[in-house]
Coordinates of C-alpha atoms in Angstrom, one line a residue:
M1 CA 0.0 0.0 0.0
T2 CA 2.1 2.8 -1.4
D3 CA 1.6 6.2 -2.9
L4 CA 2.2 4.6 -6.3
E5 CA -0.6 2.0 -5.7
N6 CA -2.9 4.8 -4.7
A7 CA -2.0 6.8 -7.8
L8 CA -2.6 3.8 -10.1
M9 CA -6.0 3.2 -8.4
L10 CA -6.8 6.9 -8.8
A11 CA -5.8 7.0 -12.5
E12 CA -7.9 3.9 -13.2
R13 CA -11.0 5.6 -11.6
A14 CA -10.3 8.9 -13.4
V15 CA -10.2 7.6 -17.0
G16 CA -13.1 9.2 -18.8
R17 CA -13.7 11.6 -16.0
V18 CA -10.4 13.7 -15.9
C19 CA -7.8 14.2 -18.6
R20 CA -4.8 16.3 -19.4
R21 CA -4.3 17.7 -22.9
P22 CA -0.7 18.6 -23.7
G23 CA -0.4 22.4 -24.1
Q24 CA -3.9 23.0 -22.8
G25 CA -3.9 21.7 -19.2
W26 CA -6.5 19.8 -17.2
F27 CA -10.1 19.0 -18.0
G28 CA -12.9 17.5 -15.9
W29 CA -16.0 15.7 -17.3
D30 CA -19.1 17.3 -15.9
G31 CA -21.5 14.7 -17.3
R32 CA -22.2 16.6 -20.5
S33 CA -18.9 18.2 -21.6
W34 CA -15.2 18.6 -20.8
V35 CA -14.5 21.7 -18.6
A36 CA -11.1 23.3 -18.5
E37 CA -9.6 23.5 -15.0
A38 CA -6.7 25.7 -13.9
T39 CA -5.6 23.0 -11.5
P40 CA -6.6 19.3 -11.6
V41 CA -9.4 19.9 -9.1
S42 CA -11.5 17.0 -10.4
L43 CA -8.5 14.6 -10.0
M44 CA -8.0 16.0 -6.4
R45 CA -11.7 15.4 -5.6
L46 CA -11.5 11.8 -6.9
A47 CA -8.3 11.3 -4.9
A48 CA -10.0 12.5 -1.7
M49 CA -13.3 10.8 -2.1
E50 CA -12.8 7.6 -4.1
V51 CA -9.4 6.1 -3.2
P52 CA -10.0 6.0 0.5
G53 CA -13.5 4.6 -0.2
R54 CA -12.0 1.9 -2.4
W55 CA -9.6 0.8 0.4
R56 CA -12.5 0.7 2.8
E57 CA -14.5 -1.5 0.3
M58 CA -11.5 -3.8 0.1
A59 CA -11.4 -4.0 3.9
E60 CA -15.0 -5.1 4.0
G61 CA -14.3 -7.9 1.7
E62 CA -11.4 -9.2 3.9
T63 CA -12.0 -12.1 6.3
S64 CA -8.9 -11.4 8.4
P65 CA -9.6 -8.9 11.1
E66 CA -5.9 -7.8 11.1
R67 CA -6.0 -7.2 7.3
Q68 CA -9.3 -5.3 7.7
K69 CA -7.6 -3.1 10.3
T70 CA -4.6 -2.5 8.1
L71 CA -6.7 -1.5 5.1
R72 CA -8.9 0.8 7.1
R73 CA -5.9 2.5 8.6
H74 CA -4.4 3.0 5.1
A75 CA -7.8 4.4 3.9
G76 CA -7.6 7.0 6.7
R77 CA -4.0 7.9 5.8
C78 CA -5.2 8.4 2.1
E79 CA -7.3 11.3 3.3
A80 CA -4.4 13.4 4.4
V81 CA -3.5 16.4 2.3
G82 CA 0.1 15.0 1.7
S83 CA -1.3 11.7 0.5
I84 CA -3.8 13.4 -1.8
R85 CA -1.0 15.5 -3.3
A86 CA 1.2 12.5 -3.8
M87 CA -1.6 10.6 -5.6
V88 CA -2.4 13.5 -7.9
E89 CA 1.3 14.1 -8.7
L90 CA 1.9 10.5 -9.6
A91 CA -1.4 9.9 -11.3
A92 CA -0.7 12.9 -13.5
L93 CA 2.2 10.9 -15.1
D94 CA -0.2 8.1 -16.1
E95 CA -0.6 8.1 -19.9
R96 CA -4.2 6.9 -19.5
L97 CA -5.1 10.4 -18.4
V98 CA -3.5 12.1 -21.4
R99 CA -5.9 13.0 -24.2
R100 CA -4.0 13.2 -27.5
E101 CA -7.1 13.8 -29.7
E102 CA -8.3 17.3 -30.3
F103 CA -11.3 18.6 -28.4
D104 CA -14.3 19.7 -30.5
A105 CA -12.8 18.0 -33.6
D106 CA -16.1 17.3 -35.3
P107 CA -17.8 20.5 -36.3
M108 CA -21.0 18.7 -37.1
V109 CA -21.8 17.6 -33.5
L110 CA -23.0 19.9 -30.7
A111 CA -23.4 19.3 -27.0
T112 CA -26.8 20.4 -25.7
P113 CA -28.4 19.9 -22.3
A114 CA -30.6 17.2 -23.8
G115 CA -27.7 15.3 -25.4
V116 CA -25.3 15.4 -28.4
L117 CA -26.9 16.7 -31.5
D118 CA -25.7 15.5 -34.9
L119 CA -26.1 18.5 -37.1
V120 CA -26.2 16.4 -40.3
T121 CA -28.9 13.8 -39.3
G122 CA -30.7 15.8 -36.6
D123 CA -30.3 12.8 -34.2
V124 CA -29.7 13.3 -30.5
R125 CA -27.8 10.8 -28.5
G126 CA -26.4 10.6 -25.0
H127 CA -23.4 12.6 -23.8
D128 CA -20.1 10.7 -24.0
P129 CA -16.6 11.8 -22.8
A130 CA -15.2 10.1 -25.9
D131 CA -16.8 12.8 -28.1
G132 CA -14.4 15.3 -26.7
L133 CA -16.9 18.2 -26.6
T134 CA -16.1 21.3 -24.5
R135 CA -18.8 23.7 -25.7
M136 CA -22.4 23.5 -24.7
A137 CA -25.2 25.1 -26.7

């Protein structure tokens, strides 16, 4: 149970929810579009909320009381500011969080509150982080 293990767990949970675009910085998925962030606040939020929770879930699945205690203790340590910083710094190096594709590459699709509108067909479909949309109509 190391900072690196925490960072790998964080990166795994962040794929499709947080990304870094070279030359543009950090972006967080708000459920409908990618939103630029001055700092990786979405990644920090995931580190603070989901990684400790995941360790607690793992503790619940353990049969050994000693192992449960160890995992719960580690979950508590993961909530410390220094641990969160370490997770974020190390997870930022994970290539799974780097988006190489351009945002808003297809000029014929538009994110709307109701879904993604295909301007050619008129079809509306659900929002998807893979679309790479940052603008909302």
